Every structure is written in structure tokens, then in C-alpha cells.
Coordinates of C-alpha atoms in Angstrom, one line a residue:
X312 CA 92.5 101.6 81.4
X313 CA 93.5 101.2 77.7
X314 CA 96.1 98.5 78.4
X315 CA 93.6 96.5 80.4
X316 CA 90.7 96.9 77.9
X317 CA 92.4 96.2 74.5
X318 CA 89.3 94.4 73.3
X319 CA 85.7 94.3 74.1
X320 CA 84.8 98.0 74.4
X321 CA 81.3 99.1 73.6
X322 CA 80.4 101.7 71.0
X323 CA 79.0 104.1 73.5
X324 CA 81.6 103.9 76.3
X325 CA 82.7 107.3 77.7
X326 CA 85.5 108.3 80.0
X327 CA 85.5 111.1 82.4
X328 CA 87.8 114.0 81.7
X329 CA 89.8 115.7 84.4
X330 CA 87.4 118.6 84.0
X331 CA 83.6 118.3 84.2
X332 CA 82.9 117.0 80.7
X333 CA 82.9 113.5 79.3
X334 CA 84.8 112.7 76.1
X335 CA 83.5 110.2 73.5
X336 CA 85.9 107.3 73.0
X337 CA 85.5 107.8 69.2
X338 CA 87.2 111.2 69.5
X339 CA 90.1 109.7 71.4
X340 CA 90.8 106.8 69.1
X341 CA 88.2 104.1 69.6
X342 CA 87.7 102.4 66.3
X343 CA 85.5 99.5 65.2
X344 CA 87.4 96.5 63.9
X345 CA 85.7 94.6 61.0
X346 CA 85.1 91.9 61.9
X347 CA 85.7 91.8 65.6
X348 CA 85.3 93.9 68.8
X349 CA 85.9 97.5 69.3
X350 CA 89.5 98.4 70.3
X351 CA 91.6 101.4 71.0
X352 CA 93.3 103.3 68.2
X353 CA 96.3 104.4 70.2
X354 CA 97.9 106.4 67.4
X355 CA 94.8 108.7 67.2
X356 CA 94.6 108.9 71.0
X357 CA 98.3 110.1 71.2
X358 CA 97.7 112.6 68.4
X359 CA 94.7 114.0 70.1
X360 CA 96.7 114.5 73.3
X361 CA 99.5 116.2 71.4
X362 CA 97.0 118.6 70.0
X363 CA 95.3 119.2 73.3
X364 CA 98.5 119.4 75.4
X365 CA 101.4 120.3 73.1
X366 CA 103.9 120.6 76.0
X367 CA 103.0 117.2 77.6
X368 CA 106.1 115.4 78.9
X369 CA 105.8 111.8 77.8
X370 CA 108.7 110.7 80.0
X371 CA 106.7 112.0 82.9
X372 CA 103.6 110.2 81.7
X373 CA 105.6 106.9 81.6
X374 CA 106.9 107.6 85.1
X375 CA 103.4 108.2 86.4
X376 CA 102.4 104.7 85.3
X377 CA 103.5 103.7 88.8
X378 CA 100.1 104.0 90.3
X379 CA 98.0 101.4 92.2
X380 CA 95.7 100.3 89.3
X381 CA 98.4 99.9 86.7
X382 CA 98.6 96.4 85.3
X383 CA 99.7 94.8 82.0
X384 CA 97.6 91.7 81.6
X385 CA 98.5 90.5 78.1
X386 CA 100.8 90.7 75.1
X387 CA 98.2 92.8 73.3
X388 CA 98.2 95.2 76.2
X389 CA 102.0 95.4 76.1
X390 CA 101.9 96.1 72.4
X391 CA 99.4 98.9 72.9
X392 CA 101.4 100.4 75.8
X393 CA 104.6 100.5 73.8
X394 CA 102.9 101.8 70.7
X395 CA 101.5 104.7 72.8
X396 CA 104.9 105.3 74.5
X397 CA 106.8 105.4 71.2
X398 CA 104.3 107.6 69.4
X399 CA 104.3 110.0 72.3
X400 CA 108.1 110.1 73.0
X401 CA 109.3 110.2 69.4
X402 CA 112.7 109.1 70.8
X403 CA 114.3 106.1 72.5
X404 CA 112.3 104.6 75.3
X405 CA 113.6 105.6 78.8
X406 CA 114.3 102.1 80.0
X407 CA 115.6 103.4 83.4
X408 CA 111.9 103.9 84.3
X409 CA 111.5 100.1 84.2
X410 CA 114.7 99.6 86.3
X411 CA 113.9 102.0 89.1
X412 CA 112.1 101.1 92.3
X413 CA 108.4 101.2 92.0
X414 CA 105.7 101.6 94.6
X415 CA 103.3 99.4 92.7
X416 CA 105.6 96.4 92.5
X417 CA 102.8 94.1 91.2
X418 CA 102.1 96.4 88.3
X419 CA 105.9 96.7 87.6
X420 CA 106.2 92.9 87.6
X421 CA 103.2 92.5 85.2
X422 CA 105.0 94.8 82.7
X423 CA 108.3 93.0 83.1
X424 CA 106.6 89.5 82.8
X425 CA 105.0 90.5 79.5
X426 CA 108.2 91.9 78.2
X427 CA 110.1 88.7 79.0
X428 CA 107.4 86.7 77.3
X429 CA 107.5 89.0 74.2
X430 CA 111.2 89.7 73.3
X431 CA 110.1 90.5 69.8
X432 CA 108.2 93.5 71.1
X433 CA 110.8 94.7 73.6
X434 CA 114.2 93.4 74.5
X435 CA 116.3 94.9 77.3
X436 CA 119.5 94.0 75.4
X437 CA 118.5 96.7 72.8
X438 CA 118.8 99.5 75.5
X439 CA 121.8 100.8 77.5
X440 CA 122.7 98.5 80.4
X441 CA 125.5 96.9 82.3
X442 CA 125.9 93.4 80.8
X443 CA 126.8 90.0 82.3
X444 CA 130.2 88.6 81.4
X445 CA 129.5 85.3 79.8
X446 CA 132.7 84.6 78.0
X447 CA 133.4 81.7 80.4
X448 CA 130.4 79.7 79.3
X449 CA 131.3 76.6 77.3
X450 CA 128.0 76.8 75.5
X451 CA 127.2 80.5 75.0
X452 CA 123.7 81.6 74.2
X453 CA 123.0 82.3 70.6
X454 CA 123.5 86.0 69.7
X455 CA 120.2 86.2 67.8
X456 CA 118.2 84.5 70.6
X457 CA 116.2 87.5 71.8
X458 CA 114.6 85.6 74.7
X459 CA 118.0 84.9 76.3
X460 CA 119.7 88.2 75.2
X461 CA 117.4 90.2 77.5
X462 CA 118.8 88.3 80.5
X463 CA 122.3 89.7 79.8
X464 CA 121.3 92.9 81.5
X465 CA 122.7 93.2 85.0
X466 CA 120.2 96.0 85.6
X467 CA 117.4 93.6 84.9
X468 CA 118.8 91.2 87.5
X469 CA 119.1 93.9 90.1
X470 CA 115.6 95.0 89.5
X471 CA 114.2 91.5 89.7
X472 CA 116.1 91.1 93.0
X473 CA 114.2 94.1 94.3
X474 CA 110.9 92.6 93.1
X475 CA 111.9 89.3 94.7
X476 CA 112.5 91.1 97.9
X477 CA 108.9 92.3 97.7
X478 CA 107.7 88.6 97.2
X479 CA 107.8 88.4 93.4
X480 CA 110.0 86.0 91.5
X481 CA 110.9 85.5 87.8
X482 CA 113.5 83.0 86.7
X483 CA 114.8 82.1 83.3
X484 CA 118.1 81.2 81.6
X485 CA 119.7 79.9 84.8
X486 CA 123.3 80.1 83.7
X487 CA 123.2 83.7 82.7
X488 CA 121.1 84.6 85.7
X489 CA 123.5 82.9 88.1
X490 CA 126.5 84.7 86.6
X491 CA 124.5 88.0 86.9
X492 CA 123.8 87.3 90.6
X493 CA 127.5 86.9 91.2
X494 CA 128.5 89.9 89.2
X495 CA 126.1 92.5 90.5
X496 CA 126.7 94.8 93.5
X497 CA 125.6 92.5 96.3
X498 CA 123.2 94.9 98.1
X499 CA 120.7 92.1 98.8
X500 CA 122.9 89.5 100.5
X501 CA 120.2 87.2 102.0
X502 CA 118.0 87.4 98.9
X503 CA 120.9 86.9 96.4
X504 CA 122.1 83.9 98.5
X505 CA 118.6 82.4 98.4
X506 CA 118.4 82.6 94.6
X507 CA 122.0 81.3 94.2
X508 CA 121.1 78.3 96.4
X509 CA 118.0 77.6 94.2
X510 CA 120.0 77.8 91.0
X511 CA 123.0 75.6 92.0
X512 CA 121.1 72.3 91.7
X513 CA 120.4 73.1 88.0
X514 CA 124.1 72.7 87.4
X515 CA 124.5 69.7 89.6
X516 CA 122.1 68.0 87.2
X517 CA 122.6 67.8 83.5
X518 CA 123.3 71.3 82.0
X519 CA 125.7 72.1 79.1
X520 CA 127.3 74.9 81.1
X521 CA 127.6 73.0 84.4
X522 CA 131.4 72.8 84.4
X523 CA 132.2 76.4 83.5
X524 CA 129.4 77.9 85.7
X525 CA 130.4 75.9 88.8
X526 CA 134.0 76.6 88.3
X527 CA 133.2 80.3 88.2
X528 CA 131.0 80.1 91.3
X529 CA 133.8 78.3 93.2
X530 CA 137.0 79.9 91.9
X531 CA 135.8 83.2 90.3
X532 CA 137.8 86.3 91.2
X533 CA 136.1 88.0 94.1
X534 CA 133.9 85.1 95.2
X535 CA 133.5 85.1 98.9
X536 CA 133.8 82.2 101.3
X537 CA 130.0 82.6 101.9
X538 CA 129.4 81.7 98.2
X539 CA 131.4 78.5 98.6
X540 CA 129.4 77.7 101.7
X541 CA 126.2 78.2 99.7
X542 CA 127.4 75.7 97.1
X543 CA 128.3 73.1 99.7
X544 CA 124.9 73.5 101.4
X545 CA 123.1 73.3 98.0
X546 CA 125.0 70.0 97.3
X547 CA 123.9 68.5 100.6
X548 CA 120.3 69.6 100.2
X549 CA 120.2 68.3 96.6
X550 CA 121.4 64.9 97.8
X551 CA 119.1 64.6 100.8
X552 CA 116.0 65.9 98.9
X553 CA 116.7 63.2 96.2
X554 CA 116.2 60.5 98.8
X555 CA 120.0 60.1 99.0
X556 CA 120.2 58.8 95.5
X557 CA 123.7 57.3 94.9
X558 CA 123.7 58.7 91.4
X559 CA 123.5 62.2 92.8
X560 CA 126.2 61.4 95.4
X561 CA 128.5 60.2 92.6
X562 CA 127.8 63.4 90.6
X563 CA 128.6 65.6 93.7
X564 CA 131.9 63.7 94.2
X565 CA 132.8 64.2 90.6
X566 CA 132.1 68.0 90.9
X567 CA 134.0 68.2 94.1
X568 CA 137.0 66.6 92.6
X569 CA 136.8 68.8 89.5
X570 CA 136.6 71.9 91.7
X571 CA 139.3 70.6 94.1
X572 CA 136.7 71.1 96.9
X573 CA 136.5 67.6 98.4
X574 CA 138.4 68.3 101.6
X575 CA 136.3 71.4 102.3
X576 CA 133.1 69.4 101.7
X577 CA 134.2 66.6 104.0
X578 CA 134.8 69.2 106.7
X579 CA 131.2 70.4 106.5
X580 CA 127.8 69.3 107.5
X581 CA 125.2 67.8 107.7
X582 CA 126.9 64.6 108.8
X583 CA 124.3 62.4 107.1
X584 CA 125.6 63.8 103.8
X585 CA 129.3 64.1 104.6
X586 CA 129.6 60.5 105.9
X587 CA 128.0 59.2 102.7
X588 CA 130.4 61.3 100.6
X589 CA 133.4 60.1 102.5
X590 CA 132.4 56.5 102.2
X591 CA 132.2 56.9 98.4
X592 CA 135.4 58.9 98.2
X593 CA 137.2 56.1 100.1
X594 CA 136.0 53.5 97.6
X595 CA 137.5 55.6 94.9
X596 CA 140.7 55.9 96.9
X597 CA 140.4 59.7 97.4
X598 CA 140.9 59.4 101.1
X599 CA 141.7 57.0 103.9
X600 CA 138.4 56.4 105.6
X601 CA 139.8 55.1 108.9
X602 CA 141.8 58.2 109.5
X603 CA 139.0 60.5 108.5
X604 CA 136.5 58.8 110.8
X605 CA 138.9 58.8 113.7
X606 CA 139.6 62.5 113.2
X607 CA 135.9 63.3 113.1
X608 CA 135.1 61.3 116.2
X609 CA 137.9 63.2 118.0
X610 CA 136.5 66.5 116.8
X611 CA 132.8 66.0 117.2
X612 CA 132.7 63.2 119.8
X613 CA 129.2 61.6 120.5
X614 CA 127.5 63.7 117.8
X615 CA 129.5 62.2 115.0
X616 CA 129.4 58.7 116.5
X617 CA 125.6 58.9 116.6
X618 CA 125.6 60.0 112.9
X619 CA 127.8 57.0 112.0
X620 CA 125.4 54.6 113.6
X621 CA 122.5 56.3 111.8
X622 CA 124.4 56.0 108.6
X623 CA 124.9 52.3 109.0
X624 CA 121.3 51.7 110.1
X625 CA 120.3 53.1 106.7
X626 CA 123.0 51.6 104.5
X627 CA 123.5 48.2 106.2
X628 CA 120.5 47.5 108.5
X629 CA 121.2 43.8 108.6
X630 CA 124.1 44.4 110.9
X631 CA 121.7 45.7 113.5
X632 CA 119.2 43.0 113.0
X633 CA 116.7 45.3 111.3
X634 CA 114.3 43.8 108.8
X635 CA 113.2 45.6 105.6
X636 CA 110.1 45.2 103.4
X637 CA 112.4 44.8 100.4
X638 CA 116.1 44.3 99.9
X639 CA 118.3 47.4 99.5
X640 CA 119.6 48.0 96.0
X641 CA 123.2 46.9 95.4
X642 CA 124.1 50.6 94.8
X643 CA 123.0 51.5 98.3
X644 CA 124.6 48.5 100.1
X645 CA 128.0 49.3 101.7
X646 CA 131.0 47.2 100.8
X647 CA 132.3 45.0 103.6
X648 CA 135.6 46.8 104.0
X649 CA 133.7 50.1 104.6
X650 CA 131.5 48.5 107.2
X651 CA 134.5 46.9 109.0
X652 CA 136.5 50.2 108.9
X653 CA 133.6 52.2 110.5
X654 CA 132.8 49.6 113.1
X655 CA 136.5 49.4 114.1
X656 CA 136.7 53.2 114.5
X657 CA 133.5 53.3 116.5
X658 CA 134.7 50.5 118.8
X659 CA 138.0 52.3 119.4
X660 CA 136.1 55.5 120.2
X661 CA 133.7 53.8 122.6
X662 CA 136.5 51.9 124.3

């Protein structure tokens, strides 16, 4: 109640005690601000409880905040909540209460969201936790950046995964978060994979830690084949969702070369992406296109042949007599040697 009603209380509001009597808010710490609305004086409230219930366990009080109506709606509510907790505890805040599994996940997330928005009031980095190894980052976060420091807690990432599993998401500081997802105990395979897939495009675009993060994702000790598959899938989706922008394709090829991952990418799917990538790689003399196309036709037969035809319909429609409303940009048009090579391979396959 106090956290949700920091301001706007009336002078004569009463709350029902657990017994049969009502208690005036004035006696439990409701004071009049001048000027301004009535608000809780949480210090007086805590002192009153200490006098009434000397043996009250404040750790137990904090644990019992996991009830259906609990919600932290604002920074002011967060400040009041922690003031009350610290006044009551008279010792370090039991951060493990925040990390544990709650029944009221929405209430827990509201508390976490306010914390992440107010690192000056509470920062997870100030409390015991397992931390993310970030030594590999080319551009490491500033040590005094409280907003980022809080994301170094692996315990926070694990807790957010549990909340995400319940349908709640909170994402910030993508490089540290991605490293955390790869370093925590992978108890939530499907959910972790979903979040990793969502974060990979951040590093395919312009990010100061792209090289170091992608290298860790691909080559890091203990990374599984499934993680590499996620990276390849994320690359393909990033390209296709970007309307097959050739700038994105060029970026993917650069990353693939840097990671020494091109051959693995060219053995993947979807074909609409792989054929485009192979055509660009051949123009940079990274592979022999004729051999690659023939091998794929031999392996995948009609499915790959159909994909090649679809590719040429999109990249050189004039060959098939298709008319367009506007001319294709030069960056999209295929070089003549690429067209000749693919047509020759298709003719050989079709006999």
C-alpha cells in the first residue's frame, strides 16, 4: 500500500489493523509536506513497528512481499521501499530475495524495472553475485557507469530469463547481456536461444564490440554447435528482413570471413540467402561458383534448382522477360559472369 500511494494521501485516511481496531496514519508515519500532498514518513512507520513488534524478522517481511497485490509503480515508490527495508534490516539488503523465483512475477518485474531505471538508488553490482567475464570486449563499459554495472550480474540474467519464461522481457546493454546468456548455466535452452537470436543482429549492425562479441559467440570455449546454428540463422533472418539489402549481405560476408565461418554458412539454409552469399563470395574470389552450384544441385536436386531460378528472377528478371516498374539498382544487378555460370550449371543439371 505505501509503495503504491507515495503521494496523494488524505489527512483522515485509516488502515485496518490485523486486529479489530483501526490505526490513524498519523501514528504510523503519515506527515504533511509543506507545500504539497500528504506522504508516508517511512522512518516513523518502521520505528513504530519496531516498538510494537521488537522481534519482527525484516528479512521475512521482505520475502513476504511476494503477494498478489505487490507492485512498484515509480521511482518514488522504489525509494520508499528501500528506505523502509534498510531502516528495518539495519544490515545489508538480502539481494537473494530479488533473485529467487517469485509467484507474483509481475510484481517482481515491476521492482526490477524500477531498480534498472534507478541505479543510483540500487545497483546489483554492489551486492554479492556471479559476474560476467567481459575482459574480451574491445570497448569495455566504464567502471563508474552504474547503469551498465548492474548488468554484470549473472544472477540478474538468470532471474530475467525466468521472468522472460513467464512472458516478461527486459533488455539493456546487449554486449554484456549476450555474454551473460552464454556464460550462465543453460537451464532454459529454448528461451536462451530465442534471446541470443534477438541479440545477434545488434552486432551484425554497427556496434563497437561487434568483433569481440561475435568471435566469442562463435569460437568461445564451450560454445556448442547449436549456438553457431543460431548465429547462422540470425544472419539469414537479418538479411531477409532487411529486404535483402546488399549492404547487409556484404557485412555478413565480412563477418563470415573474419570468423572463418563462410564454408559452414554456405552449407546452410535458407537457399534464398545462401545463393546470394555464394554469388557475392565468388565475386570476391572466395570460392569457385560453378563447382559450388554443381555440388549443391547434386546434393539437393530440384529444390536447389528451383531456388536458383527464383534467385535469378529476383536479381536479373530481364533474362526471363519480366518487366519491372523501375530499374534494379546496380548493386542488386548480377554481373554477367555470375549469370552465365549459374545458367550453365542449371543447363547441365537439367540435361
